[in-house]
Tab-separated table of C-alpha atoms and ligand atoms in Angstrom:
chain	number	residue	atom	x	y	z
A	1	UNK	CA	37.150	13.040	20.950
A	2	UNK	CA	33.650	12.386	21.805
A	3	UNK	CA	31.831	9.548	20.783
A	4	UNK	CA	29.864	10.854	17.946
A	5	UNK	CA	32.743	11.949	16.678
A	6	UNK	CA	34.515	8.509	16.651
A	7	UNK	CA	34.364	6.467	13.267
A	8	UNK	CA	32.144	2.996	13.757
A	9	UNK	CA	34.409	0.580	12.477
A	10	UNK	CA	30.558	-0.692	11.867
A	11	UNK	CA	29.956	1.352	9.495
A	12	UNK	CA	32.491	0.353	6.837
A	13	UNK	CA	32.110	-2.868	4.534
A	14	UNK	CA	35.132	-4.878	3.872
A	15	UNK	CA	37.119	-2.469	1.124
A	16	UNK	CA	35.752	0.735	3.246
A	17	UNK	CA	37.777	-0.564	6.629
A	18	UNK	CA	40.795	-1.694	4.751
A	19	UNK	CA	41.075	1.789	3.263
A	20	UNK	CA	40.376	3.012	6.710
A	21	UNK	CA	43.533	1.338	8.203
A	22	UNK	CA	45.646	2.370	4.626
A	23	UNK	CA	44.671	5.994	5.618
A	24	UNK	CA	46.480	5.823	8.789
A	25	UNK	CA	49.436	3.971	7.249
A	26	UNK	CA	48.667	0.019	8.490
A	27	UNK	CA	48.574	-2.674	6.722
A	28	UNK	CA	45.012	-3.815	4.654
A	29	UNK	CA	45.277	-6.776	6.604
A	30	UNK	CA	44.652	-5.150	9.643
A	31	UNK	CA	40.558	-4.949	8.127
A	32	UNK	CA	41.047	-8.703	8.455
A	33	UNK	CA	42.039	-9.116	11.686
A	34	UNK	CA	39.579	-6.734	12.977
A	35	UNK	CA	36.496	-7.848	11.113
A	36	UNK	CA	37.269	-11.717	12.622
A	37	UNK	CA	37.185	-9.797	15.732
A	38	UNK	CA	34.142	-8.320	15.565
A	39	UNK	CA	32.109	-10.473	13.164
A	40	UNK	CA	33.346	-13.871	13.992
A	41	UNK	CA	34.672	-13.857	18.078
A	42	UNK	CA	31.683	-10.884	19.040
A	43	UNK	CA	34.618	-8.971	20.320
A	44	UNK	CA	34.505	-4.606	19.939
A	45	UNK	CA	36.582	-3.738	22.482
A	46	UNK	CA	39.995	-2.949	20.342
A	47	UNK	CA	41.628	-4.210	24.178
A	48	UNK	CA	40.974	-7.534	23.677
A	49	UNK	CA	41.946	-7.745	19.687
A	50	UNK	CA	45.481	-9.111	20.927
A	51	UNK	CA	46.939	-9.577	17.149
A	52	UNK	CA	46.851	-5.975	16.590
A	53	UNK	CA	49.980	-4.339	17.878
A	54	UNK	CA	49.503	-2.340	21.548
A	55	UNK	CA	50.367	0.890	19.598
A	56	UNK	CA	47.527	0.026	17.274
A	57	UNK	CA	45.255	-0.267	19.778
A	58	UNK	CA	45.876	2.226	21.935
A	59	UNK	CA	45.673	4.767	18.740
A	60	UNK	CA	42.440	3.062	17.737
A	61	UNK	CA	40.791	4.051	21.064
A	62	UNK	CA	40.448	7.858	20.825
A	63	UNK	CA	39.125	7.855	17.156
A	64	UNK	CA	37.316	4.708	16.457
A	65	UNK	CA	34.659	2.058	18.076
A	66	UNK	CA	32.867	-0.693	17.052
A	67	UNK	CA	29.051	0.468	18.361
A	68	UNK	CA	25.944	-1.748	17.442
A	69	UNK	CA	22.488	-0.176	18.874
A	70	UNK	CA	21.394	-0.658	22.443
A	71	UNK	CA	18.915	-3.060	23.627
A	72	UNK	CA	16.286	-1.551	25.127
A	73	UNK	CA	13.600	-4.248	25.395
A	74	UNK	CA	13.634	-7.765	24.674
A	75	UNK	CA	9.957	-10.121	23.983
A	76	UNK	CA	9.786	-13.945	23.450
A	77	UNK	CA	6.816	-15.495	21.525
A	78	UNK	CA	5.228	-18.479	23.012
A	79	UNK	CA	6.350	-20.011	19.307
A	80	UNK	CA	10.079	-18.887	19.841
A	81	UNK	CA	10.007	-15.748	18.197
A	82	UNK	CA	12.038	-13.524	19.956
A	83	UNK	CA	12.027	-9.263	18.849
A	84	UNK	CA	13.995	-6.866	20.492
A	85	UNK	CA	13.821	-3.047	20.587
A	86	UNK	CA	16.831	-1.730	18.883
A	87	UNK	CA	17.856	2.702	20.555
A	88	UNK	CA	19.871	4.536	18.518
A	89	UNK	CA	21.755	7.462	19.315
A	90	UNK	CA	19.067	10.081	18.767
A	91	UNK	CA	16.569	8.529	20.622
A	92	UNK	CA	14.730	6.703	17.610
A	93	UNK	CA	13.769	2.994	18.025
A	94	UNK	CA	13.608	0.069	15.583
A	95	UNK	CA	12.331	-3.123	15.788
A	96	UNK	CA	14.541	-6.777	15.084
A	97	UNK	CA	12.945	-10.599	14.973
A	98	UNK	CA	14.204	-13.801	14.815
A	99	UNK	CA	12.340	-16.699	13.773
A	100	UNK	CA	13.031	-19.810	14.386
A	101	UNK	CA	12.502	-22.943	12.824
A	102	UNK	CA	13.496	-26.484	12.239
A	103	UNK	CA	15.376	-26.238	9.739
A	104	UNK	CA	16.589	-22.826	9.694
A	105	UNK	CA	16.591	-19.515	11.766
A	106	UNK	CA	15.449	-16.021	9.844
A	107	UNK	CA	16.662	-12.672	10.954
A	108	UNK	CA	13.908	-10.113	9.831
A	109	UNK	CA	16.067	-6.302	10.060
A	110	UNK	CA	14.743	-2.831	9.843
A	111	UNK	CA	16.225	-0.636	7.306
A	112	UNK	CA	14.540	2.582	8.266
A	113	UNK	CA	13.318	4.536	11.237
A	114	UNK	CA	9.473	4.160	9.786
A	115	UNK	CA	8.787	3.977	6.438
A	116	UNK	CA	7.600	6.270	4.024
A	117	UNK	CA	5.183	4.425	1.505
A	118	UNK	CA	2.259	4.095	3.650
A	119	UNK	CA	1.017	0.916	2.446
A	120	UNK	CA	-2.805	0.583	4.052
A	121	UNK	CA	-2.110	-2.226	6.191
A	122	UNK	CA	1.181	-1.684	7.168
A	123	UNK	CA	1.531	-0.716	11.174
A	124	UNK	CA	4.661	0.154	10.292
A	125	UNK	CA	3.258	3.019	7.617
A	126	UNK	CA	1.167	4.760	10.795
A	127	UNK	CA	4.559	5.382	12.200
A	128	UNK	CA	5.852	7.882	9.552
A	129	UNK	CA	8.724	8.293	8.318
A	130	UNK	CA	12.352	9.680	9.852
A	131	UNK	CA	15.632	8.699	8.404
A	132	UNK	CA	17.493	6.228	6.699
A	133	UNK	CA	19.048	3.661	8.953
A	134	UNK	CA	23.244	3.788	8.903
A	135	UNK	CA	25.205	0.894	7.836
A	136	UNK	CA	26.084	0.645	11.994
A	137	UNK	CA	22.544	0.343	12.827
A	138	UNK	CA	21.434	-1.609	10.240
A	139	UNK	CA	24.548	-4.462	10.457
A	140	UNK	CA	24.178	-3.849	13.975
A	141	UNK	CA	21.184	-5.575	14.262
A	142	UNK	CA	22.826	-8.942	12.970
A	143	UNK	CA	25.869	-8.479	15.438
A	144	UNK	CA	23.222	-8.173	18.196
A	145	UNK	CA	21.020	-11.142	17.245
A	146	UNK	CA	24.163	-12.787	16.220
A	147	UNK	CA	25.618	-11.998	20.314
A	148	UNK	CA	22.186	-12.650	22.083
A	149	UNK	CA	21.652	-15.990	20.362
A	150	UNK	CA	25.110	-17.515	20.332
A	151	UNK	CA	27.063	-18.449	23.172
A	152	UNK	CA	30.731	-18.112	22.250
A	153	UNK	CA	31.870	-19.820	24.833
A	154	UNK	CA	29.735	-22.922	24.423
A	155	UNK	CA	30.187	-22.472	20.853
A	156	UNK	CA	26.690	-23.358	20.249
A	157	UNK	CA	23.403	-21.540	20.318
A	158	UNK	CA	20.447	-20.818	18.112
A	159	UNK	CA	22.413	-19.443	15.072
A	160	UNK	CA	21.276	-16.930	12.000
A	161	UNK	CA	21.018	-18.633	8.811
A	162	UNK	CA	19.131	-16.547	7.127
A	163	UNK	CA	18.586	-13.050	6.823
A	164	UNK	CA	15.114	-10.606	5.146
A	165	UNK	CA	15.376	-6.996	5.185
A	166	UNK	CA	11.220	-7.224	6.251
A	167	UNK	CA	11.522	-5.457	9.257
A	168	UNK	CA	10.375	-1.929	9.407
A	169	UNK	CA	10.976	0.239	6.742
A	170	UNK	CA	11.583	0.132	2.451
A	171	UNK	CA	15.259	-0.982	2.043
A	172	UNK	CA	15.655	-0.275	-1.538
A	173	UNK	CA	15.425	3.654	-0.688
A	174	UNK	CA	18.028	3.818	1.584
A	175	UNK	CA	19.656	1.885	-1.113
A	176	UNK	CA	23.614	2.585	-0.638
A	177	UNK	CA	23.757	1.588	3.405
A	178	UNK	CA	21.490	-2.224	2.647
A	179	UNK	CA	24.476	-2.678	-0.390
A	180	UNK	CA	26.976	-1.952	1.907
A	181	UNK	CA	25.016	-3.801	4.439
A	182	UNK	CA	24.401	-6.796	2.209
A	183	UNK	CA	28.275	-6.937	1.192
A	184	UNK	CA	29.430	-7.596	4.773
A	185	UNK	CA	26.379	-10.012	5.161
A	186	UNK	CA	28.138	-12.057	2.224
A	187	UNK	CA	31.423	-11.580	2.543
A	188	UNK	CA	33.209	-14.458	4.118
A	189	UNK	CA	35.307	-12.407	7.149
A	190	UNK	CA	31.368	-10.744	7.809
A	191	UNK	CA	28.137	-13.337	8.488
A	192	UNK	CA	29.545	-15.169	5.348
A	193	UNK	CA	25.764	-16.155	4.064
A	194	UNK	CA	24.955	-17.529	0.833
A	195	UNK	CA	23.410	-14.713	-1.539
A	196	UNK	CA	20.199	-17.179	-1.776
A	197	UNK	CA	19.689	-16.882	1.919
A	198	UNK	CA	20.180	-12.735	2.094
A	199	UNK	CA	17.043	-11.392	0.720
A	200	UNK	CA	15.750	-7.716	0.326
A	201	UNK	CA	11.949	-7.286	0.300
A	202	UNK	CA	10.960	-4.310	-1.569
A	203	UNK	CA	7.510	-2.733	-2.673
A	204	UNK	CA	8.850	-2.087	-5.717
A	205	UNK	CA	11.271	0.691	-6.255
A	206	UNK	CA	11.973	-0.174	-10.209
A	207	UNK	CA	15.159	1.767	-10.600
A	208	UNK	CA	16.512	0.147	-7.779
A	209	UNK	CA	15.721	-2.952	-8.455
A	210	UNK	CA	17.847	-2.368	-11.642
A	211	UNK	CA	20.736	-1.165	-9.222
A	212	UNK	CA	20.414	-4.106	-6.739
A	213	UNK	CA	20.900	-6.633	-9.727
A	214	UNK	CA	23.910	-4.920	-10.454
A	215	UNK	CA	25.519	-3.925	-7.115
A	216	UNK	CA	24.862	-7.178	-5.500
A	217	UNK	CA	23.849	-10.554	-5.941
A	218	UNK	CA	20.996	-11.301	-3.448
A	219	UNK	CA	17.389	-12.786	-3.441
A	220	UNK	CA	14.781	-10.547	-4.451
A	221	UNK	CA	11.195	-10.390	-3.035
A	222	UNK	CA	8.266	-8.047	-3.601
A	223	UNK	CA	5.510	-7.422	-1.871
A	224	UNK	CA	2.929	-7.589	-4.377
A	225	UNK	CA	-0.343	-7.619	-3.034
A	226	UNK	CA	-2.770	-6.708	-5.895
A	227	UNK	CA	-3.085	-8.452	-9.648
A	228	UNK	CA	-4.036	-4.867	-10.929
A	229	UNK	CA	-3.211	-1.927	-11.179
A	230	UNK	CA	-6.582	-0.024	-9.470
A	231	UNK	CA	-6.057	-2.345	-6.486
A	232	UNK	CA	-2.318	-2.110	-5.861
A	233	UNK	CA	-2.863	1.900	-6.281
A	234	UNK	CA	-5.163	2.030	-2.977
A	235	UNK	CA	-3.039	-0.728	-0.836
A	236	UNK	CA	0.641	0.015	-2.204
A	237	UNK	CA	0.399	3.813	-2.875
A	238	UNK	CA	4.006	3.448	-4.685
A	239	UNK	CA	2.254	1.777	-7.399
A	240	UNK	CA	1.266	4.757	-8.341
A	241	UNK	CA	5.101	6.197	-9.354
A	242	UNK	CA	5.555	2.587	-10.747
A	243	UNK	CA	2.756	0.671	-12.192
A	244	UNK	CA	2.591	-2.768	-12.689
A	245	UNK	CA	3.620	-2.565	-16.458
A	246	UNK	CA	7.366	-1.344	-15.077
A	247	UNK	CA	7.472	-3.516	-12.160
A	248	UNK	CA	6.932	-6.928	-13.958
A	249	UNK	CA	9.437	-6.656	-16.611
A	250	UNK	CA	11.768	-5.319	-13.752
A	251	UNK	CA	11.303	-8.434	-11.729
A	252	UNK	CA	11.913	-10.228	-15.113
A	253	UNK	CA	15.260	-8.244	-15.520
A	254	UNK	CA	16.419	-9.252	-12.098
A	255	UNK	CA	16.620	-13.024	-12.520
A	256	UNK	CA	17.382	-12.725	-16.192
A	257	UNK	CA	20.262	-15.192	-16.900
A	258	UNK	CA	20.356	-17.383	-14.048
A	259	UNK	CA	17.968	-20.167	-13.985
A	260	UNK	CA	18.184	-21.151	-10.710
A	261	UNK	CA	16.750	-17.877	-9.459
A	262	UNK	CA	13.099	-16.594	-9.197
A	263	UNK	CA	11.024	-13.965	-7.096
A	264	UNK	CA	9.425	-14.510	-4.084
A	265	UNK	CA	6.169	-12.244	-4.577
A	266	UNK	CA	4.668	-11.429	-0.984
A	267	UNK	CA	0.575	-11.396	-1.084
A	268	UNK	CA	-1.069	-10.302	2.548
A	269	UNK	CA	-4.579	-12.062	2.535
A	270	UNK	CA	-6.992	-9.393	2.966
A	271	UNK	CA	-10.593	-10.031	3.536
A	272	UNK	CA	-12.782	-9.452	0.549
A	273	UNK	CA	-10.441	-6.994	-1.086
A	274	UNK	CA	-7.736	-9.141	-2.780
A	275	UNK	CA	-8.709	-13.139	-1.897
A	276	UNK	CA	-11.250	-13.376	-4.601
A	277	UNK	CA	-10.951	-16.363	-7.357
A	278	UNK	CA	-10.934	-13.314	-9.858
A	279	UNK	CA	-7.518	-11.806	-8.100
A	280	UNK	CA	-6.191	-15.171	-8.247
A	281	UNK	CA	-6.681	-15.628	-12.140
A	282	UNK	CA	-5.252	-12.078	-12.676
A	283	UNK	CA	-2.075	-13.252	-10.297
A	284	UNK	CA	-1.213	-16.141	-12.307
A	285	UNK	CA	-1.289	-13.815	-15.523
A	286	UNK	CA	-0.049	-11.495	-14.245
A	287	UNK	CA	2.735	-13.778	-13.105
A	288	UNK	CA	3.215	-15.947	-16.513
A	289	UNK	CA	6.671	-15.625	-17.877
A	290	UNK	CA	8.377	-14.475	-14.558
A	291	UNK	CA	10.274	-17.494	-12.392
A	292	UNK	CA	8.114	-16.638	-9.170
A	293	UNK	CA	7.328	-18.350	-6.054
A	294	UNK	CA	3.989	-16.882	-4.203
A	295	UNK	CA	4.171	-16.308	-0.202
A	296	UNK	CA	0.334	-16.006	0.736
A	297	UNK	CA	0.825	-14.023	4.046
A	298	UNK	CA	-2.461	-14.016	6.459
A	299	UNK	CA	-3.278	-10.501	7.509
A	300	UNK	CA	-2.223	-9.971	10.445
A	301	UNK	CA	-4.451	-7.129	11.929
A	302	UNK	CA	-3.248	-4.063	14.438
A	303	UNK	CA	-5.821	-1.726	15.876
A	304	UNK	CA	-7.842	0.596	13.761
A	305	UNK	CA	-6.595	-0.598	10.637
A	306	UNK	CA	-9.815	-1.380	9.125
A	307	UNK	CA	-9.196	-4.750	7.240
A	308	UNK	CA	-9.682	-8.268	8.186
A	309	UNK	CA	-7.338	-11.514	7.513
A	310	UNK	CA	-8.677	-13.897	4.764
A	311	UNK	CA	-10.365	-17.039	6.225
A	312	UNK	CA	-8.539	-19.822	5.848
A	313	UNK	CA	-11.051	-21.285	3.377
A	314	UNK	CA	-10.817	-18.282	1.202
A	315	UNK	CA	-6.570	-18.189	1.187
A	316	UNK	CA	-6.297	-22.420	0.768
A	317	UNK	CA	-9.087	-21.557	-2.472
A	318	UNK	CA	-6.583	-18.617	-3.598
A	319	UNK	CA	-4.006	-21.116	-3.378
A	320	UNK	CA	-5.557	-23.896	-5.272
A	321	UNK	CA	-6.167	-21.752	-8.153
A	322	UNK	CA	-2.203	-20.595	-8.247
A	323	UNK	CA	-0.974	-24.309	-7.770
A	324	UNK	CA	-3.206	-25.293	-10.631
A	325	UNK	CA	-1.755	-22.706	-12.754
A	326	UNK	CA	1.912	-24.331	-11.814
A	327	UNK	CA	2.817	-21.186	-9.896
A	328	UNK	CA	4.657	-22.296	-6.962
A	329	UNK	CA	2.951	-21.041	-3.617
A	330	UNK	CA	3.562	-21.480	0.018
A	331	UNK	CA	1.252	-19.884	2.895
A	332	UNK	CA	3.346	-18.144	5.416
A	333	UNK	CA	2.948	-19.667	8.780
A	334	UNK	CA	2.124	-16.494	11.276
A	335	UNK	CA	4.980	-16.055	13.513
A	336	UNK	CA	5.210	-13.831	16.825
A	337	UNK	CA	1.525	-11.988	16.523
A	338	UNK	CA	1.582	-12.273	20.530
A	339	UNK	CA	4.510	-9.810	20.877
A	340	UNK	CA	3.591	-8.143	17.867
A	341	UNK	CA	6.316	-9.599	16.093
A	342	UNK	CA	4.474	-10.551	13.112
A	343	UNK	CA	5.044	-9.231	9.279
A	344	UNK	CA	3.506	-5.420	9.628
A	345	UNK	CA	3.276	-5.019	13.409
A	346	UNK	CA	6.905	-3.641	13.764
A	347	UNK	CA	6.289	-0.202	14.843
A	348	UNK	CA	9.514	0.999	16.910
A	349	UNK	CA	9.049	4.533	18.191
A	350	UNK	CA	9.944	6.943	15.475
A	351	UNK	CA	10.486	10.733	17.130
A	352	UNK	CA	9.809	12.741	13.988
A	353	UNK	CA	6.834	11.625	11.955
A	354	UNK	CA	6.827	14.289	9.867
A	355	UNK	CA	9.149	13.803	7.404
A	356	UNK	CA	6.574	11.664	5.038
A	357	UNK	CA	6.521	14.287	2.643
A	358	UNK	CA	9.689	13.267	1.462
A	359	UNK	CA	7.685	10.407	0.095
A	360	UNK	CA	8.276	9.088	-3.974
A	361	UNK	CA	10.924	11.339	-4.313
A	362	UNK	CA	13.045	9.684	-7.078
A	363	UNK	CA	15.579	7.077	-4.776
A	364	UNK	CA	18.678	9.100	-4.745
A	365	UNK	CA	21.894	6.480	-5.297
A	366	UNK	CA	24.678	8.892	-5.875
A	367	UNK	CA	27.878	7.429	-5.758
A	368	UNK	CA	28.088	4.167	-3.773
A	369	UNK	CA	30.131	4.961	-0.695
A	370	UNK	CA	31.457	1.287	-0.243
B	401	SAH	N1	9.063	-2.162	2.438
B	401	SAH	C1	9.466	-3.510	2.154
B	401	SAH	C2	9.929	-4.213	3.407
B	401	SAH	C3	8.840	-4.447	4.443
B	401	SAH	S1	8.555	-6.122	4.383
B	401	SAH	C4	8.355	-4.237	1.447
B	401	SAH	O1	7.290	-3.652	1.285
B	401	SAH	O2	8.571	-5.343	0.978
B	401	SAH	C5	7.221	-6.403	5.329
B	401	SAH	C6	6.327	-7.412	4.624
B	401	SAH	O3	5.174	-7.602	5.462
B	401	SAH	C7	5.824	-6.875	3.323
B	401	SAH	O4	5.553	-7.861	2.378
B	401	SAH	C8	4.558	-6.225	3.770
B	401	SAH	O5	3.729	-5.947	2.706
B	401	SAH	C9	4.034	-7.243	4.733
B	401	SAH	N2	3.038	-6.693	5.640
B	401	SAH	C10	2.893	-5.399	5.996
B	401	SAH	N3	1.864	-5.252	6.843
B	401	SAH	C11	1.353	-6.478	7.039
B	401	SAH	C12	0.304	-6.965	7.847
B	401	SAH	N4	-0.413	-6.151	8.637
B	401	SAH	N5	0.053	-8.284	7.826
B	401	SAH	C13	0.800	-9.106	7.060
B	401	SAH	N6	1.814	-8.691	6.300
B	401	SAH	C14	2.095	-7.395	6.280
């Protein structure tokens, strides 16, 4: 059996692999031992997983593998940032950063090859769009970071404690592999995070916002850029399929009933299009009734994409306006713009642009594999 034909144990989120073993007629507790294996010790090769019985190994190896993406490059920030270049099989490449900071350290993963919603400042958007990332290549990414930055030996290292799907891509339509992602990210024999430090940053996919809040239970963030409709429609061309008037109340519906929860809305600070006092009255409006926290992100620029970043001036006025109006706002620090780390420079190498036309076709959910 070739490799592609092989099932990545990667691939399958905590009830998938136990069914996976009850298939072949082990025990469920066998998805245990491996996933401590492979989540906890770093370990894939089925040689070294000495609990499981020899004959369970040695029938493992012909049919099954535990395959995260290769590196293929690797950068460092002069602030710490590190990204690396992520290969998958068919030749496609995707884009991971880590950020690190004093308190914590973010993981920012890609949940498509491109993305399809060709925001205007996006670098990602010039890409185009290819495919859907799997639940390997898209979990793979953590075990990666997870490998480079720890040292198991040492049993130290710089260590993930927080994870944002705001890497390349628009998670919430490839929605069944980031639940199934997102389930191993939480669950206690996978990265075992807290569902306030797993969050998915969407543009606004309204159904599946609905879906999220019932699949999962993670933090929610959307990248809201414009207080109005006529202004989102140019930047965030999916505002067109869902306007303002849906996204709002969905954001509403998403932290409904738990009070410790709100929405982190993501505003890039673009030069004379969106940093006006005006946008900044609309935003707290706009924002009145929904528990929101504000992330003012500086635009960070890419070649010929035609806008400018706010001055600083400008953004601290935007934020004055929002504080006064008792909407909680933070300006995100720039992180990694000198190895084009930063939010909206992830580009990866995508082989087949041209599947954009698939774009704002309605998210297809189906059945939930997982
Ligand atoms: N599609 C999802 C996930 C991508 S997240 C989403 O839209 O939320 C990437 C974040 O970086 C988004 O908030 C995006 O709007 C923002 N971003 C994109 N391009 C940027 C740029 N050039 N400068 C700063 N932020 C940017």
């Amino acid at each position: 059996m070739d490799a592609a034909s092989k099932q990545n144990l990667l691939d399958l989120e905590p009830d998938a692999l136990r069914g996976f073993f009850a298939a072949r007629g082990e025990q469920p507790y066998r998805a245990t031992q491996v996933m401590r294996w492979v989540f906890h010790r770093g370990v894939t090769d089925f040689a070294h997983m000495t609990d499981l019985s020899r004959a369970l190994r040695e029938s493992l190896l012909p049919s099954a593998e535990v395959r995260p993406p290769e590196v293929v490059d690797e950068q460092e920030s002069a602030d710490g940032t590190r990204k690396w270049v992520l290969r998958l099989d068919d030749g496609n490449c995707i884009e991971t950063v880590f950020i690190p900071e004093p308190e914590r350290g973010t993981l920012c993963i890609s949940s498509q090859v491109g993305c399809a919603l060709d925001c205007s400042f996006c670098a990602t958007a010039r890409q185009g769009f290819n495919r859907n990332l799997s639940v390997a290549e898209i979990v793979g990414q953590v075990w990666l970071a997870h490998e480079l930055l720890h040292d198991h030996r040492a049993g130290s290292g710089r260590t993930i404690s927080n994870i944002v799907f705001m890497g390349m891509g628009e998670p919430l339509l490839n929605f069944n592999n980031v639940v199934c992602t997102l389930r191993l990210l939480v669950d206690d024999l996978g990265y075992g995070l807290s569902k306030r430090r797993v969050t998915v940053s969407t543009a606004g996919v309204v159904p599946a916002i609905d879906r999220l809040r019932e699949a999962i239970d993670v933090s929610l963030a959307v990248s809201l850029h414009a207080p109005n409709d006529a202004l989102r429609d140019e930047l965030v061309p999916l505002n067109r399929k869902y306007p303002l008037t849906e996204l709002m109340p969905a954001c509403k519906r998403y932290v409904q009933g738990d009070r410790k929860k709100s929405i982190t809305f993501e505003y890039v600070m673009l030069r004379g299009i969106n940093d006006s006092p005006a946008c900044a009255d609309q935003l707290w409006r706009l924002l009145d009734g929904v528990p929101a926290k504000v992330n003012l992100i500086p635009f960070n620029a890419f070649s010929g994409c035609g806008y400018q970043t706010s001055t600083q001036s400008s953004i601290e006025r935007f934020r004055d306006i929002l504080y006064r109006a008792g909407v909680m706002t933070i300006t995100r620090k720039t992180r990694g713009d000198d190895i084009d780390a930063a939010c909206g420079q992830l580009a990866g190498r995508v082989a087949d642009r041209s599947r954009r036309s698939r774009r704002f076709s309605e998210p297809r959910f189906g059945e939930l594999p997982c």
